[in-house]
C-alpha atoms as a PDB file:
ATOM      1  CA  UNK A   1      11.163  33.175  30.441  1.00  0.00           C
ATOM      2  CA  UNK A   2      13.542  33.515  27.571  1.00  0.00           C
ATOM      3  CA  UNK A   3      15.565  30.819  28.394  1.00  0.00           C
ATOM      4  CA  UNK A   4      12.722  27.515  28.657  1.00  0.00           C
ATOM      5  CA  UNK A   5      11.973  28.588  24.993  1.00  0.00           C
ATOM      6  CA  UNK A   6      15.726  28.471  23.730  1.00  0.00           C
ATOM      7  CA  UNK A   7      16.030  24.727  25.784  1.00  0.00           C
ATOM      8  CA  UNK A   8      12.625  23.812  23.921  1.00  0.00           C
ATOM      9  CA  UNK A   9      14.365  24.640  20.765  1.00  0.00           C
ATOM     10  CA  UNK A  10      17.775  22.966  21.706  1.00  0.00           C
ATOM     11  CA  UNK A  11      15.778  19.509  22.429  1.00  0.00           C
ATOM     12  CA  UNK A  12      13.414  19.879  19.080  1.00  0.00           C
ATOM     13  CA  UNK A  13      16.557  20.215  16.646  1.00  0.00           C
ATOM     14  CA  UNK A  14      18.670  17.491  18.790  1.00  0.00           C
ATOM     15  CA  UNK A  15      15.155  14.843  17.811  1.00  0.00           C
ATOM     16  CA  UNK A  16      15.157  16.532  14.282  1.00  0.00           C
ATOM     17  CA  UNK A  17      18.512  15.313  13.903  1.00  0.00           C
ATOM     18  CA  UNK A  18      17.800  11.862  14.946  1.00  0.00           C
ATOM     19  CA  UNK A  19      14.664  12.055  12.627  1.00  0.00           C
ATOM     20  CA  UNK A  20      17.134  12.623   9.867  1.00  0.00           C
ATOM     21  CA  UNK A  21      19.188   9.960  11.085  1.00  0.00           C
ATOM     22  CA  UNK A  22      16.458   7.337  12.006  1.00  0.00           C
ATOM     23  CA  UNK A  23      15.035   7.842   8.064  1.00  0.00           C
ATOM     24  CA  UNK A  24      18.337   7.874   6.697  1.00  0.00           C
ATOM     25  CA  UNK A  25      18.949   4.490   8.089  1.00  0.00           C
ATOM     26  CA  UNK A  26      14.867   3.186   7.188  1.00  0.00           C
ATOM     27  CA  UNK A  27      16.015   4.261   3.160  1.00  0.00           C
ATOM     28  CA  UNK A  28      19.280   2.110   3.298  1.00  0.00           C
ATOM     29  CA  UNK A  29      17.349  -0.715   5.288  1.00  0.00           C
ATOM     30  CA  UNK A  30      14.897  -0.568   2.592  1.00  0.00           C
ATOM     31  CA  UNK A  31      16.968  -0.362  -0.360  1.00  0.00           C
ATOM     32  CA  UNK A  32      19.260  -3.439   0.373  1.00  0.00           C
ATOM     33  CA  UNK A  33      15.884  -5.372   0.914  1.00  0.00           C
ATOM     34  CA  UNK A  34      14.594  -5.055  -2.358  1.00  0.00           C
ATOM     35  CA  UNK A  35      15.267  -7.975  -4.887  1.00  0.00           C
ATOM     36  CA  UNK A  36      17.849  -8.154  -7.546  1.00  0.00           C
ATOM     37  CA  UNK A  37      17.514  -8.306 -10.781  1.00  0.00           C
ATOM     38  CA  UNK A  38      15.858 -12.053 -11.812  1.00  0.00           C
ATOM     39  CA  UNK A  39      15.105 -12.071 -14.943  1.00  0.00           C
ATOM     40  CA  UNK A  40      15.856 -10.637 -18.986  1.00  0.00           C
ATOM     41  CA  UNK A  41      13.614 -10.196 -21.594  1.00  0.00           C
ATOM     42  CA  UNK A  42      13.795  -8.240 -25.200  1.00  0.00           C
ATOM     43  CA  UNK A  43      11.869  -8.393 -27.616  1.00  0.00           C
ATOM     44  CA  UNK A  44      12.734  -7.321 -31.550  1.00  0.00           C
ATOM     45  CA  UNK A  45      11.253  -6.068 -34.017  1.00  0.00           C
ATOM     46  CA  UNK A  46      11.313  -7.528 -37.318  1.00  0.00           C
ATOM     47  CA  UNK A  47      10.967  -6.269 -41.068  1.00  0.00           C
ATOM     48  CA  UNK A  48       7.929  -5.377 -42.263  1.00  0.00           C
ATOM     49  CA  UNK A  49       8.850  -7.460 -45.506  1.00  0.00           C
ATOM     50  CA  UNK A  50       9.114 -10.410 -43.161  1.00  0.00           C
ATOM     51  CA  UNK A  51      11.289 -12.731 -41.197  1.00  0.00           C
ATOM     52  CA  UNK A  52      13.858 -14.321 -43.637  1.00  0.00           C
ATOM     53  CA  UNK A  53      14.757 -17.906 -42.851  1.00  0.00           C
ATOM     54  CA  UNK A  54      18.738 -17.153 -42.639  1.00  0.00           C
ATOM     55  CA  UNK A  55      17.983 -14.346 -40.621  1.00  0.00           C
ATOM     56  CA  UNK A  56      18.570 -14.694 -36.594  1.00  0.00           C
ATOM     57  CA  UNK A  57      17.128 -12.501 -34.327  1.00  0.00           C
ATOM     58  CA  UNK A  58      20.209 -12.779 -31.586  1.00  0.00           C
ATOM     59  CA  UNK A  59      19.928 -11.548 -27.804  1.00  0.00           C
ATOM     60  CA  UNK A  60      22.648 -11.615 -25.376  1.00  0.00           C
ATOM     61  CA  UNK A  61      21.287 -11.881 -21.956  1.00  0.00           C
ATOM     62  CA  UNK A  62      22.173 -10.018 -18.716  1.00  0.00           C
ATOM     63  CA  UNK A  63      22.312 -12.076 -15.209  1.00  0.00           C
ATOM     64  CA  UNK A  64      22.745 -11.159 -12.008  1.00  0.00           C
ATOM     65  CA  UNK A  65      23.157 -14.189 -10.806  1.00  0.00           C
ATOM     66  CA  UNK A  66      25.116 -16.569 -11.731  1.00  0.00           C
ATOM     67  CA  UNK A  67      24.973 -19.615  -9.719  1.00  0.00           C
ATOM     68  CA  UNK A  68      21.157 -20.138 -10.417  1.00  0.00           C
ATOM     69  CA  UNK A  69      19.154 -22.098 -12.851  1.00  0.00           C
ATOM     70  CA  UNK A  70      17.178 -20.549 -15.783  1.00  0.00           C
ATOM     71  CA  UNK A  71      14.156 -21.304 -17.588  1.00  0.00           C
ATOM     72  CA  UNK A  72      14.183 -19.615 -21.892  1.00  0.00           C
ATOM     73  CA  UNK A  73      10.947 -19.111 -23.278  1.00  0.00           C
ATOM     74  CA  UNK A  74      10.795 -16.957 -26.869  1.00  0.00           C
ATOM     75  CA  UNK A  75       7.721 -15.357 -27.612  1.00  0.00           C
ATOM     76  CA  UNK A  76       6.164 -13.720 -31.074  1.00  0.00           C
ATOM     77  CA  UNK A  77       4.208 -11.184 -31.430  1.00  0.00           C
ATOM     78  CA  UNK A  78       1.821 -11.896 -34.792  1.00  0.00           C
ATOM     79  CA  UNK A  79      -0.617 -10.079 -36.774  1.00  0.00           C
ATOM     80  CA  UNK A  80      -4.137 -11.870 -37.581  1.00  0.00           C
ATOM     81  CA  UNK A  81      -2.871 -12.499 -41.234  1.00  0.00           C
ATOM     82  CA  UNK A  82      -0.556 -14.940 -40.123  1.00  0.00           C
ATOM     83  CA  UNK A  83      -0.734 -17.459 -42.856  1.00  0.00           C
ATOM     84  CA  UNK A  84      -0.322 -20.258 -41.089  1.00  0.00           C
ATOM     85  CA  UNK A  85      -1.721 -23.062 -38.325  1.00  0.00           C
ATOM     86  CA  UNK A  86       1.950 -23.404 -36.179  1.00  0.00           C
ATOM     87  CA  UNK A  87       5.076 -21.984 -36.197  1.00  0.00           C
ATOM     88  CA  UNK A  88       8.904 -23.800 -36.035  1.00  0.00           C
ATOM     89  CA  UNK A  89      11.511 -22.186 -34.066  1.00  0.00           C
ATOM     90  CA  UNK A  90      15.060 -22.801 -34.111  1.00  0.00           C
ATOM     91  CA  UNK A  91      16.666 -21.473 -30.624  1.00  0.00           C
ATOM     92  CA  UNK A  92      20.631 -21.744 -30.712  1.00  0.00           C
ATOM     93  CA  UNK A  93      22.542 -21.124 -27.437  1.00  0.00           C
ATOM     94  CA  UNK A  94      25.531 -20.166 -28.652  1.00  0.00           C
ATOM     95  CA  UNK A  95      29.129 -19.246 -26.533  1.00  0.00           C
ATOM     96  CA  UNK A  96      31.835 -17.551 -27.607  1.00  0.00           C
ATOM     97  CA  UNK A  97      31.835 -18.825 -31.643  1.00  0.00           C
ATOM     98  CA  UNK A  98      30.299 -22.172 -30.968  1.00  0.00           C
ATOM     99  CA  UNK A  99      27.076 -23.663 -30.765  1.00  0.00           C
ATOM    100  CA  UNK A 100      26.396 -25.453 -27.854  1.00  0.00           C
ATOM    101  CA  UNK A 101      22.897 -26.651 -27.430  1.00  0.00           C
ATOM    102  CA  UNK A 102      19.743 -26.402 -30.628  1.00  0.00           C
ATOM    103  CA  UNK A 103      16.587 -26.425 -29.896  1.00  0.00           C
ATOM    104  CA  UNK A 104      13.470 -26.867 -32.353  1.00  0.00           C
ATOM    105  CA  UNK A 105      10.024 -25.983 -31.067  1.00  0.00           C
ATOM    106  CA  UNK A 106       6.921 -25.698 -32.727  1.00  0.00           C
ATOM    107  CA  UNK A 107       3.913 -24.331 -31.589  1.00  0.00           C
ATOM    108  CA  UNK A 108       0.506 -24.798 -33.120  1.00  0.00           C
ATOM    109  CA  UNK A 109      -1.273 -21.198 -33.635  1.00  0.00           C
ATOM    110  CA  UNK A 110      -4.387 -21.933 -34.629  1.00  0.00           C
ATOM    111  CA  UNK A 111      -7.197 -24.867 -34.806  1.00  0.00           C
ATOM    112  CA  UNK A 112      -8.272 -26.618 -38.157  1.00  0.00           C
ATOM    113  CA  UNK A 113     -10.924 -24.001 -38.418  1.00  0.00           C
ATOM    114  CA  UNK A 114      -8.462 -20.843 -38.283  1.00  0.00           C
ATOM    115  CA  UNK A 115      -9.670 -20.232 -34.676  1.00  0.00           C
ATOM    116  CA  UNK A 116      -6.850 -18.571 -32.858  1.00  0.00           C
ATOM    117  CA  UNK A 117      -5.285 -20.713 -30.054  1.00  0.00           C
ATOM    118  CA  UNK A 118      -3.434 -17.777 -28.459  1.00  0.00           C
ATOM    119  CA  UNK A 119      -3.898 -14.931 -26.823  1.00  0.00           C
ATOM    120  CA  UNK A 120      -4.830 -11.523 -28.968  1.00  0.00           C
ATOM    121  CA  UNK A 121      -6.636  -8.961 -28.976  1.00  0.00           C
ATOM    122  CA  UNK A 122      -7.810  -7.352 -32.213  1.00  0.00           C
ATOM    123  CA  UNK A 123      -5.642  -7.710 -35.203  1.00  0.00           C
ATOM    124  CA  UNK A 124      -2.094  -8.729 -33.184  1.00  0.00           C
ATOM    125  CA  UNK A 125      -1.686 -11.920 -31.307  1.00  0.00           C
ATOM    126  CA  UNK A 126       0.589 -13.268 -28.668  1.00  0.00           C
ATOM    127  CA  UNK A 127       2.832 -16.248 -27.712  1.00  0.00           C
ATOM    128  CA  UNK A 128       5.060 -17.772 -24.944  1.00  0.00           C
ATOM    129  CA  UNK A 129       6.775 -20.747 -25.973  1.00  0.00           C
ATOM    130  CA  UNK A 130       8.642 -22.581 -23.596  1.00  0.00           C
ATOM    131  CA  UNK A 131      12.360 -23.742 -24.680  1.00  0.00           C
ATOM    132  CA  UNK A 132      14.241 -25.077 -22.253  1.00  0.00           C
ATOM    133  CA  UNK A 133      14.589 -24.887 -17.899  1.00  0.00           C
ATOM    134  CA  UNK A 134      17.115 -25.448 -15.999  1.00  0.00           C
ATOM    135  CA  UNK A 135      20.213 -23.750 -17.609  1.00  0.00           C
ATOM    136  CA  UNK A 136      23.166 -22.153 -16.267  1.00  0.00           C
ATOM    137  CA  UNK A 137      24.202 -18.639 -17.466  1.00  0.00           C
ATOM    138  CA  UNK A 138      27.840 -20.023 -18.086  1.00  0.00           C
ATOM    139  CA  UNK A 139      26.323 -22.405 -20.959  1.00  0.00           C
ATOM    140  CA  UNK A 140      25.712 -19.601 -22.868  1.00  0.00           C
ATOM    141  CA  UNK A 141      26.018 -16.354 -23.172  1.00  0.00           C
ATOM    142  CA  UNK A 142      23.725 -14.983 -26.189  1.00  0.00           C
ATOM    143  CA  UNK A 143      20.721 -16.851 -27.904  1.00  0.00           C
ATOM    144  CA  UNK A 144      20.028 -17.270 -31.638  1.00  0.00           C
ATOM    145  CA  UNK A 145      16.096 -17.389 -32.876  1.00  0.00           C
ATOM    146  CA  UNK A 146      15.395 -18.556 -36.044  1.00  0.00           C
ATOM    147  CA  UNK A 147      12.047 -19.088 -38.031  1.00  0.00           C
ATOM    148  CA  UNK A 148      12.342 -22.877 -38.969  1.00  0.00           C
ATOM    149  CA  UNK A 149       9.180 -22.923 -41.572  1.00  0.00           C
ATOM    150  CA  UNK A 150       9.571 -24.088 -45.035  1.00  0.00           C
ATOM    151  CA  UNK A 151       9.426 -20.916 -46.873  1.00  0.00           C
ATOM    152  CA  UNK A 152      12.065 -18.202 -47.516  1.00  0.00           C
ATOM    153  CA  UNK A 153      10.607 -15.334 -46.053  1.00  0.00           C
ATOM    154  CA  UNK A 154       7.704 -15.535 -43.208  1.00  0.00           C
ATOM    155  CA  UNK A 155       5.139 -12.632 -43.109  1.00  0.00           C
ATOM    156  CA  UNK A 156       2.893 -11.120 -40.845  1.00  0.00           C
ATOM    157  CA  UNK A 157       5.701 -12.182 -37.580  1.00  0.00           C
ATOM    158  CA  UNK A 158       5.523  -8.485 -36.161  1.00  0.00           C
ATOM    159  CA  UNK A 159       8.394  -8.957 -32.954  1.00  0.00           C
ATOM    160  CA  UNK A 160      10.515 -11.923 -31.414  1.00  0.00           C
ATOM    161  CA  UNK A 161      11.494 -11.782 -27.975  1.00  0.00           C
ATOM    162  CA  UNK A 162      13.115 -14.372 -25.460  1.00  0.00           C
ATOM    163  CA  UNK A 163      12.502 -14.581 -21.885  1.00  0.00           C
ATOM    164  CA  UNK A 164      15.490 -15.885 -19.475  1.00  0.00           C
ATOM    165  CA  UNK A 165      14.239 -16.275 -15.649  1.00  0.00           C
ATOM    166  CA  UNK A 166      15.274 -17.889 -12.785  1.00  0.00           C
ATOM    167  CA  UNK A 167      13.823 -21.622 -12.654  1.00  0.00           C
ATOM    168  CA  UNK A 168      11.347 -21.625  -9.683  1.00  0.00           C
ATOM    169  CA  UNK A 169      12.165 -24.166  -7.070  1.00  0.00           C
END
């Protein structure tokens, strides 16, 4: 009688180790299926005196891959005293020491009334502005965000961020 129980036990740790084995091998399966990394973002946050005009906010971007197309959007985080309608952007993609591509976009904020546009909720508001698609990684390798308003010093811009993703196809 002692002996069926010891050949039970023999078989049970034999499957336990194939258990192991079998969810061992479902992890790894599992891990090399999920996706890479596709996209960067940052966001910055900027003085609470304001955003001075010669003042970039830069971000240098991490890829993981480099053979595909990306789309740069910046986006601003502002609080309800924002004093004006739009806002002018200046986004240099710079490599190395040289500028290789400037781009100027302006985005209008608010209606003729002073009715927010964007998305907000309470006294902060949010923006996506689209830049550019269809870069490569190799064109650049950090980005340059300027305020491009006529005044010295713009107030009430709480954060800048950029957004680098791969173009959809």
């Amino acid at each position: 009688m002692n002996k069926a129980p010891q050949e039970l036990m023999n078989i049970m740790r034999s499957y336990y180790g194939l258990g192991l084995v079998f969810v061992f091998l479902m992890i790894l399966c599992l891990g090399g299926c999920t996706p890479k990394h596709s996209s960067y973002s940052e966001f910055k946050d900027l003085a609470i005196d304001g955003w001075v005009k010669n003042d970039a906010c830069e971000f240098v971007p991490d890829y993981s891959d480099s053979l595909s197309l990306y789309d740069v959007d910046v986006a601003l985080c502002l609080s309800h005293n924002y004093e004006y309608r739009n806002i002018s952007l200046v986004v240099d993609f710079v490599k190395g020491d040289s500028l290789v591509n400037r781009k100027v976009v302006d985005c209008v904020l608010t209606d003729a009334n002073g009715n927010w546009l964007v998305s907000g909720f309470g006294v902060l508001y949010q923006v996506r502005i689209d830049v550019t698609t269809g870069v490569r990684c190799e064109d650049f390798d950090r980005l340059q965000v300027w305020q491009g308003l006529d005044c010295d010093t713009l107030k009430n811009v709480e954060r800048v961020g950029v957004f680098v993703e791969k173009t959809a196809h």
